[in-house]
XYZ file of C-alpha atoms in Angstrom:
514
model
C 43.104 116.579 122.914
C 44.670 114.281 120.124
C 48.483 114.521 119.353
C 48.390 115.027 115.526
C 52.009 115.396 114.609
C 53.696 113.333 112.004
C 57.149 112.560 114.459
C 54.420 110.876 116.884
C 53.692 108.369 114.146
C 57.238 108.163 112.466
C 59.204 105.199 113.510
C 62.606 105.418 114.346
C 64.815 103.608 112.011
C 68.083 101.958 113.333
C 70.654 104.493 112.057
C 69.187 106.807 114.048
C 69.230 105.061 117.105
C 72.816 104.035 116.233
C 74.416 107.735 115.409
C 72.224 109.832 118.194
C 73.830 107.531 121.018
C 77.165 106.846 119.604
C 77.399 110.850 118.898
C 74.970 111.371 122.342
C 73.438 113.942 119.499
C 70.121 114.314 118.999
C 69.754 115.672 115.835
C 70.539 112.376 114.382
C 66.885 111.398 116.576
C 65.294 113.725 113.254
C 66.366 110.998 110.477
C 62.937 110.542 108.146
C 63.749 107.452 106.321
C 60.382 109.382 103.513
C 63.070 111.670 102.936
C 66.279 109.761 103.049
C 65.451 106.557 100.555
C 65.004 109.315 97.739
C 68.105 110.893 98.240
C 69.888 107.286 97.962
C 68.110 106.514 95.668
C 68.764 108.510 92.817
C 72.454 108.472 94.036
C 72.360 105.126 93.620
C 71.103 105.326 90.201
C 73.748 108.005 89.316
C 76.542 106.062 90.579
C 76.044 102.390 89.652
C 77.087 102.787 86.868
C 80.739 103.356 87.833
C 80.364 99.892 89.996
C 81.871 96.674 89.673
C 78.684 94.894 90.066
C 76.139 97.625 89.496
C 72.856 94.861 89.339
C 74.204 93.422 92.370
C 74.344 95.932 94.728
C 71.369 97.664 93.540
C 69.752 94.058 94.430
C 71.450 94.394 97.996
C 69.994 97.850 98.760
C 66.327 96.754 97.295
C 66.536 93.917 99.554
C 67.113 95.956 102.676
C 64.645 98.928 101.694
C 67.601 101.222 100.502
C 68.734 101.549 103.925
C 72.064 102.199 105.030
C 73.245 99.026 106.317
C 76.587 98.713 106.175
C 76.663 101.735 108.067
C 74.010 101.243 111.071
C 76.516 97.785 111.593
C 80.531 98.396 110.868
C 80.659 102.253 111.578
C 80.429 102.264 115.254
C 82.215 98.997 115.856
C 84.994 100.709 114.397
C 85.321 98.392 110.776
C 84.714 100.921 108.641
C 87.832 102.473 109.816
C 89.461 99.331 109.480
C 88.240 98.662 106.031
C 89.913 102.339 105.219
C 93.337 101.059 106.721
C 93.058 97.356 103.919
C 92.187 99.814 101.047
C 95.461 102.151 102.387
C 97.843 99.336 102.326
C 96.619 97.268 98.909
C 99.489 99.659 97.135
C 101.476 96.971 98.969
C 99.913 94.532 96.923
C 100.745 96.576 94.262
C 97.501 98.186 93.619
C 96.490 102.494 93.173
C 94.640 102.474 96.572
C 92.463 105.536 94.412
C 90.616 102.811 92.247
C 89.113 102.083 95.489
C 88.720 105.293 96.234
C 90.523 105.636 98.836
C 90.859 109.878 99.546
C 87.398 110.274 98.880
C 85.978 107.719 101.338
C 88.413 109.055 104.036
C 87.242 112.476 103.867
C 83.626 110.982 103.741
C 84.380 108.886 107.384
C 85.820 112.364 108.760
C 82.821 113.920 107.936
C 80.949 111.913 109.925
C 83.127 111.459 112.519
C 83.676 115.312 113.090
C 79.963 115.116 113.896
C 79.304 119.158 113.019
C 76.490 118.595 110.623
C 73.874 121.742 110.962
C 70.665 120.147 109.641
C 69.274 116.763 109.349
C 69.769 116.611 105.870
C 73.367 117.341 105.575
C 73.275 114.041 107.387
C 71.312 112.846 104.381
C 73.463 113.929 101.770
C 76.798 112.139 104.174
C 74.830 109.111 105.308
C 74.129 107.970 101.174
C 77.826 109.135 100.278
C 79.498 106.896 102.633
C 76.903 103.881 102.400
C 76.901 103.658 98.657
C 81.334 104.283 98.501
C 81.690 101.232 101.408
C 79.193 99.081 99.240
C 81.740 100.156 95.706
C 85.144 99.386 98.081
C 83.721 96.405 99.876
C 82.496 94.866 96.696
C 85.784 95.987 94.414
C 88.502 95.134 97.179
C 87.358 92.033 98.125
C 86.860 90.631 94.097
C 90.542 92.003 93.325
C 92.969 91.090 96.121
C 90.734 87.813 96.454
C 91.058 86.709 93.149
C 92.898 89.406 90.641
C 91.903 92.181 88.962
C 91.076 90.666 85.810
C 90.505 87.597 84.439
C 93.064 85.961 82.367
C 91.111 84.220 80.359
C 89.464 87.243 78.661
C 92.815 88.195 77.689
C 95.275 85.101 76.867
C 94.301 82.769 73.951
C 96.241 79.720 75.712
C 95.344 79.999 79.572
C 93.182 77.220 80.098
C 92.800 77.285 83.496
C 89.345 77.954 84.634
C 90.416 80.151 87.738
C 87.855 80.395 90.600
C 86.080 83.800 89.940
C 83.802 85.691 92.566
C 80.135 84.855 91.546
C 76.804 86.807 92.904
C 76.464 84.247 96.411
C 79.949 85.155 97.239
C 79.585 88.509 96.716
C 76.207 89.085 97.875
C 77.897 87.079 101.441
C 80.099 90.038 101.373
C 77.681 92.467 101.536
C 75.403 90.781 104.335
C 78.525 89.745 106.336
C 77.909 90.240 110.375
C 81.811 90.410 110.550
C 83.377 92.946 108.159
C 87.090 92.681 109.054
C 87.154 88.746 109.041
C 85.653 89.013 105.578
C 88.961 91.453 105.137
C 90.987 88.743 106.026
C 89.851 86.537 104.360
C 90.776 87.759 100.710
C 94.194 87.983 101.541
C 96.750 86.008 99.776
C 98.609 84.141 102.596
C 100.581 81.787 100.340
C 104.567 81.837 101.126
C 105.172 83.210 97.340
C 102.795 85.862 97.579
C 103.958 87.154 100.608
C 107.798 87.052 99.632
C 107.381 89.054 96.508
C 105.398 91.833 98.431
C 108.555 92.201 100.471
C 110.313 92.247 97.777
C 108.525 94.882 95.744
C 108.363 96.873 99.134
C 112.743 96.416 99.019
C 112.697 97.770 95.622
C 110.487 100.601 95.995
C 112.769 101.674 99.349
C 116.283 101.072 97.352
C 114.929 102.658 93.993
C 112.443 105.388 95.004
C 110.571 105.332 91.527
C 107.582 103.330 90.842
C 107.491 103.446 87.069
C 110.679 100.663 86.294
C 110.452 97.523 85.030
C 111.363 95.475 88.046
C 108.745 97.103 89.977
C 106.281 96.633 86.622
C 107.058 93.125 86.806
C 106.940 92.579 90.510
C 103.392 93.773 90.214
C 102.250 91.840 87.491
C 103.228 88.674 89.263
C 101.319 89.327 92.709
C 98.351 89.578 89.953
C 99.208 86.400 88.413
C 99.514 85.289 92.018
C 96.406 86.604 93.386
C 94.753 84.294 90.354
C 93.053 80.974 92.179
C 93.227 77.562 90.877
C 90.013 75.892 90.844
C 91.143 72.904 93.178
C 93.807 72.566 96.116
C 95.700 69.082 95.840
C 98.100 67.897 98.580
C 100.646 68.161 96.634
C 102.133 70.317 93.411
C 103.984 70.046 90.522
C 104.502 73.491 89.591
C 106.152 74.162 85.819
C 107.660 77.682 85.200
C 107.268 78.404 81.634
C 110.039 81.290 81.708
C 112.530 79.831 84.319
C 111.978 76.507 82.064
C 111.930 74.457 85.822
C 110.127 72.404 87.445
C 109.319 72.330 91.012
C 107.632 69.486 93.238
C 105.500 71.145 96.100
C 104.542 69.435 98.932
C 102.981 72.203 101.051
C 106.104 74.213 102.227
C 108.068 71.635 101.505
C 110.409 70.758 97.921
C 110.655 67.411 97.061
C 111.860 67.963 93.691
C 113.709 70.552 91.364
C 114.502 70.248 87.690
C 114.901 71.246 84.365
C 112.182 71.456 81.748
C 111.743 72.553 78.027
C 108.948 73.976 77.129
C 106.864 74.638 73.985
C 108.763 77.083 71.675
C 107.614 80.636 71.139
C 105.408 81.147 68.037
C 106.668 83.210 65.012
C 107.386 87.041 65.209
C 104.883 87.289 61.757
C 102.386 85.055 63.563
C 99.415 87.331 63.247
C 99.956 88.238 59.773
C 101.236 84.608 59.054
C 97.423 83.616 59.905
C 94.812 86.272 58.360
C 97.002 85.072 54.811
C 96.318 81.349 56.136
C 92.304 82.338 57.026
C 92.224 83.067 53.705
C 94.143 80.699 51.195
C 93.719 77.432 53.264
C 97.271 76.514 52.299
C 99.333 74.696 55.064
C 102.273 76.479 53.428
C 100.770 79.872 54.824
C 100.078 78.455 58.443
C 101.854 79.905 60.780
C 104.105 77.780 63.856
C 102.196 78.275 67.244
C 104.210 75.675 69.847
C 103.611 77.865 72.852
C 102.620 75.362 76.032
C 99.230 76.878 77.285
C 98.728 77.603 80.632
C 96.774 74.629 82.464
C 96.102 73.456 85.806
C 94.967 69.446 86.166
C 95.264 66.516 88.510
C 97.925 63.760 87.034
C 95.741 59.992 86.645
C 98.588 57.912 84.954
C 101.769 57.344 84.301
C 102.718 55.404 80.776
C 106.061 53.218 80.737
C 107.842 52.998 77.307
C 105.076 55.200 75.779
C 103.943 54.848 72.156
C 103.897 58.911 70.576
C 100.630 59.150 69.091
C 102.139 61.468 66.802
C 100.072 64.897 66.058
C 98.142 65.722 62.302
C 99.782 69.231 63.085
C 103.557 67.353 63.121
C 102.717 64.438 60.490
C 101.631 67.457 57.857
C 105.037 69.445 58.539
C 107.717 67.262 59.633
C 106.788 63.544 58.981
C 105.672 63.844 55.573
C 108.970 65.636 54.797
C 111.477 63.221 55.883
C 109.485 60.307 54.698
C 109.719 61.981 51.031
C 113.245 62.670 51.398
C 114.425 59.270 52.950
C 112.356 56.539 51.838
C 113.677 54.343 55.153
C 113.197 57.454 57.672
C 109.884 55.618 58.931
C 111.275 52.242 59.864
C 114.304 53.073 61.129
C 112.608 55.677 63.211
C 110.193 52.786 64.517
C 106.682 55.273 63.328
C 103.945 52.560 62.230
C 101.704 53.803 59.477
C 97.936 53.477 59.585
C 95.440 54.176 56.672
C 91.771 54.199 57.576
C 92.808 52.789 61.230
C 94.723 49.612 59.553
C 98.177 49.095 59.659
C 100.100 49.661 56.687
C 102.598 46.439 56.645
C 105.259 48.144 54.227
C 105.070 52.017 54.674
C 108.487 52.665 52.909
C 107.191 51.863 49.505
C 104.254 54.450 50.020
C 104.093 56.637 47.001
C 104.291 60.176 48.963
C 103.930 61.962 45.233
C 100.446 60.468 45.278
C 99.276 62.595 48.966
C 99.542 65.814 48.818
C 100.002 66.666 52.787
C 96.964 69.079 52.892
C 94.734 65.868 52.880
C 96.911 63.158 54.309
C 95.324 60.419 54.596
C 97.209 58.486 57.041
C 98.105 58.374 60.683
C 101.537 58.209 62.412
C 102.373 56.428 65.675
C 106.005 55.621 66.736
C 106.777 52.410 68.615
C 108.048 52.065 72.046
C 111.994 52.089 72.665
C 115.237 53.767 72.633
C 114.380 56.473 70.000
C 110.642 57.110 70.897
C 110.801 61.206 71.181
C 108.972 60.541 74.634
C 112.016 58.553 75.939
C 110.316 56.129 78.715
C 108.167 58.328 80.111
C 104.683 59.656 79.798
C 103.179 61.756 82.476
C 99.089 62.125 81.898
C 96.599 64.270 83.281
C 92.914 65.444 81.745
C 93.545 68.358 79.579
C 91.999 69.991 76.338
C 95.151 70.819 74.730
C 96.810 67.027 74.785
C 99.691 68.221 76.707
C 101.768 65.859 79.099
C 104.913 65.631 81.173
C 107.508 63.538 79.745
C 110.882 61.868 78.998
C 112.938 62.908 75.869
C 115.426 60.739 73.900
C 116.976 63.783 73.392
C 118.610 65.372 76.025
C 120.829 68.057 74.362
C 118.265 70.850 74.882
C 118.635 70.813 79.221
C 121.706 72.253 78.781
C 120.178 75.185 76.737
C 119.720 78.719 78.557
C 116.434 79.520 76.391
C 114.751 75.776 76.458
C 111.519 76.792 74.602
C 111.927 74.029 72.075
C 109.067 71.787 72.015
C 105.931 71.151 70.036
C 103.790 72.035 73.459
C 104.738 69.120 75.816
C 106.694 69.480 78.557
C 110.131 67.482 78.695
C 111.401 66.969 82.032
C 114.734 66.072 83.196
C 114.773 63.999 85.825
C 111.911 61.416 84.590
C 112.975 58.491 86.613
C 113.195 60.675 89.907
C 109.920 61.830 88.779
C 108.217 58.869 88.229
C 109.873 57.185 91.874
C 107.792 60.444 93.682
C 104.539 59.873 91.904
C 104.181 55.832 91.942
C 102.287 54.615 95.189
C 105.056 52.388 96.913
C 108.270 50.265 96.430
C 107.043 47.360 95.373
C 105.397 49.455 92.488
C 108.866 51.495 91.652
C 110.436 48.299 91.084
C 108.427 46.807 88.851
C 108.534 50.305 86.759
C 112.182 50.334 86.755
C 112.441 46.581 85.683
C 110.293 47.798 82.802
C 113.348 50.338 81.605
C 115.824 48.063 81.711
C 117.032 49.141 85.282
C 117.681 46.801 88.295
C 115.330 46.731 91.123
C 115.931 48.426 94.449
C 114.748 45.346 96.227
C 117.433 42.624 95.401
C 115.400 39.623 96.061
C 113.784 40.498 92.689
C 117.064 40.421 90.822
C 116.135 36.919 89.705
C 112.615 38.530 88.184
C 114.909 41.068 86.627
C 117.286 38.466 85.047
C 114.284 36.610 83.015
C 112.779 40.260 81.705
C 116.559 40.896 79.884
C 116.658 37.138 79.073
C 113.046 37.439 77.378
C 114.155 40.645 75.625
C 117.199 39.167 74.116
C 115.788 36.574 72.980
C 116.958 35.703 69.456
C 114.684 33.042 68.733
C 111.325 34.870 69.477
C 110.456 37.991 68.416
C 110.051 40.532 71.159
C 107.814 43.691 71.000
C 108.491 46.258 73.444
C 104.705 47.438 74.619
C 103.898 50.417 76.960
C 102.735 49.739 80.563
C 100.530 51.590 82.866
C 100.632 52.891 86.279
C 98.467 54.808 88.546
C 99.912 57.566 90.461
C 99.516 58.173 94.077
C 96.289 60.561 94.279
C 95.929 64.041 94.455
C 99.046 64.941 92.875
C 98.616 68.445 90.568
C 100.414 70.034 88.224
C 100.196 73.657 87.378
C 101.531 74.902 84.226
C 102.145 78.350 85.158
C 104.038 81.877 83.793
C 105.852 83.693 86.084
C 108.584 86.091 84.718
C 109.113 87.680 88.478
C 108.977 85.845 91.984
C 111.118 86.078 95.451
C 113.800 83.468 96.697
C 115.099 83.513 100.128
C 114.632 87.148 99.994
C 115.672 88.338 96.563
C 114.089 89.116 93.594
C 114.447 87.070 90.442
C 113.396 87.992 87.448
C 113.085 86.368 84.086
C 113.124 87.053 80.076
C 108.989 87.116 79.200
C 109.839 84.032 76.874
C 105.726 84.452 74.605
C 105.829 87.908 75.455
C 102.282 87.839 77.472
C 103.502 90.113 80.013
C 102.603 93.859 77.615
C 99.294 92.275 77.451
C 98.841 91.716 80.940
C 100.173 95.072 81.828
C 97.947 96.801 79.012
C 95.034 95.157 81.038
C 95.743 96.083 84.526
C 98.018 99.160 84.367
C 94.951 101.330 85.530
C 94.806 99.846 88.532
C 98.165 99.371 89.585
């Protein structure tokens, strides 16, 4: 006699194996995988849509036969239970713990940990729900507290900071993870700041008891901005604080330097209308002022002594050209050389400005080194698309401004010699940068050095030209251009005025999810 019936054929697939002893419950023993992948299936064609990464976790379940497993490894170990407690506490982080989903996947856990199902496929029906919601959470929590919620530069014209973002191989390493809590861990902002402000929005929900306020609105904006990852860690960073106007030297933990800064000024209140009429009539008199320093993140490569100011078409067309008209004498005594076709014009006050309309200038601007170079004596350079740098100013008027967004773009800093002493490589290389200014050298057996520089310099009988020097910095040095109108400080919250107004567009993008 020959055993015909199908369950003598069937082979047992893990989940099975995995529930019945965990639940010592043998009706888990009846799981048909034939009848299970259907089910999932078309759940998983119902739902995907409503996924983060709908292609990639449909490519996750294809590769594993539409089994559930995420299930058959986290659930009896206990991590799905712990992956339930993360999504619980992200409103800490000041995330809705519902866009994960959180009520409906701990009713789903209960479910199966109350362990009253009736038939095998009620198990069916439970065993898809709960595999395809940990797949949505894993694959949604991980992407937002490890790197934000959005990505800035879909939304902000002048962020141009190309911000690590999760790709497929990270994600897809999420999903086939042997370890589900260390992967947990792992997206968690750790960073001092970070942390601080959490506490802090924690203090102000406790004191105020309402979440809709602005201070809480703000807080949570800036753990977003937070959660954002630069695409390189350097030793050491200069961070600059577009709405505090500061400037802060990090090294690690540690401060090595604190300043002032001003910043690029904010762009006119008409600005969008200002530039459809411009679109259209091509007339500079229709352009409108856009100043705003962008957002940036690069690695600093040189530092330029008495810098010559390369000055911009944007500032030549509608500020040069102006006070060269007006004041025949403005270009010499403001030390700007002249250049037509790349040669140096010899005698650029008796230019004919009638002649040049400033829609087609023809010539190019570039202001000598010395006292009343607009750089001052310092250039700080690092790669960038916008042309922005850190420098000196021989203005200093505007550091003792409360609202120091008054720039073309640049950053002024100041504290440039301070700076430059922190980024050179050693003494002997200080010295010779301060000689350069003017300024005695730390080491006084060069005072002798020192004394032939001035000598040269005053010189009546030869004719000296001041030219720019170059330094290398010490390596791995950063600097982070950065917008932060909320943080923490020893405790408290400090907020500040949203200077370019970015922060009802960042709220407009990620209020659903807060």
């Amino acid at each position: 006699m020959f055993i015909t019936g199908c369950d003598w054929f069937r082979e047992k697939p893990e989940i099975a194996t995995v529930l019945a002893k965990h639940f010592d419950n043998k009706l888990y023993n009846k799981f048909d995988t034939a009848i299970y992948l259907p089910i999932f299936k078309a759940k998983l064609e119902d739902q995907s849509k409503g996924f983060l990464n709908p292609k990639l976790i449909s490519a996750f379940y294809a590769k594993n036969e539409y089994l559930p497993k995420l299930i058959t490894k986290f659930y009896v170990t206990g991590q799905l239970d712990t992956l339930k407690s993360f999504v619980a506490q992200s409103k800490a982080d000041g995330f809705n713990p519902e866009i994960f989903n959180a009520t409906a996947y701990e009713k789903q856990l209960q479910a199966l940990n109350r362990n009253q199902f009736k038939t095998i496929d009620e198990v069916y029906e439970a065993i898809a729900d709960l595999e395809l919601n940990t797949a949505y959470i894993l694959n949604k929590y991980t992407n937002f507290m490890g790197y934000g919620s959005i990505n800035p530069r879909n939304f902000f014209n002048r962020f141009y900071i190309k911000v690590l973002r999760p790709d497929s191989l990270k994600m897809d390493s999420v999903l086939n993870t042997e370890n589900l809590v260390a992967e947990l861990k792992k997206v968690q902002p750790t960073n001092r700041p970070y942390i601080e402000l959490k506490k802090a929005l924690a203090n102000y929900r406790d004191s105020i008891g309402n979440e809709e306020t602005p201070q809480v609105n703000a807080i949570k904006m800036n753990l977003e901005r937070m959660r954002w990852r630069l695409p390189l860690q350097t030793e050491e960073l200069v961070v600059v604080n577009i709405p505090d106007f500061t400037l802060t030297w990090f090294k690690q933990d540690d401060t090595l330097a604190h300043m002032n800064v001003c910043v690029g000024g904010k762009r006119e209140a008409t600005y969008v209308q200002k530039m459809k009429r411009y679109l259209k009539t091509g007339r500079l008199d229709d352009k409108p002022k856009n100043h705003e320093t962008p957002q940036l993140f690069s690695v600093f490569n040189a530092i330029q002594v008495n810098p010559i100011w390369n000055i911009p078409v944007s500032i030549a067309k509608s500020e040069i050209y102006w006070m060269a008209r007006k004041d025949p004498y403005y270009l010499s005594n403001n030390n700007i050389r002249v250049y037509y076709k790349g040669k140096l014009v010899n005698d650029p006050d008796t230019i004919d400005w009638n002649k040049y309309p400033r829609e087609k200038l023809p010539f190019n601007f570039k202001q000598g080194s010395g006292d009343g170079n607009a750089l001052g004596k310092f250039k700080f350079v690092f790669d960038n698309s916008a042309s922005i740098y850190l420098h000196d100013t021989n203005n200093k008027y505007g550091f003792k401004l409360a609202n120091r967004a008054i720039s073309h773009g640049c950053v002024r800093i100041e504290q440039p010699l301070r700076f430059a002493e922190l980024m050179v490589k050693d003494k002997y290389q200080y010295d010779r940068l301060r000689m350069d200014v003017d300024l005695p050298p730390i080491d006084t057996t060069k005072n002798e050095v020192f004394k032939k520089k001035l000598a040269k310099k005053a010189d009546t009988l030869n004719i000296f030209q001041l030219k720019p020097t170059w330094y290398a910095p010490r390596k791995s040095i950063g600097v982070f251009i950065a917008y932060y109108t909320a943080w923490a400080d020893k405790g408290k919250a400090q907020f500040r005025p949203d200077v370019y107004e970015y922060d009802p567009i960042l709220w407009q993008a990620i209020k659903r999810y807060m």
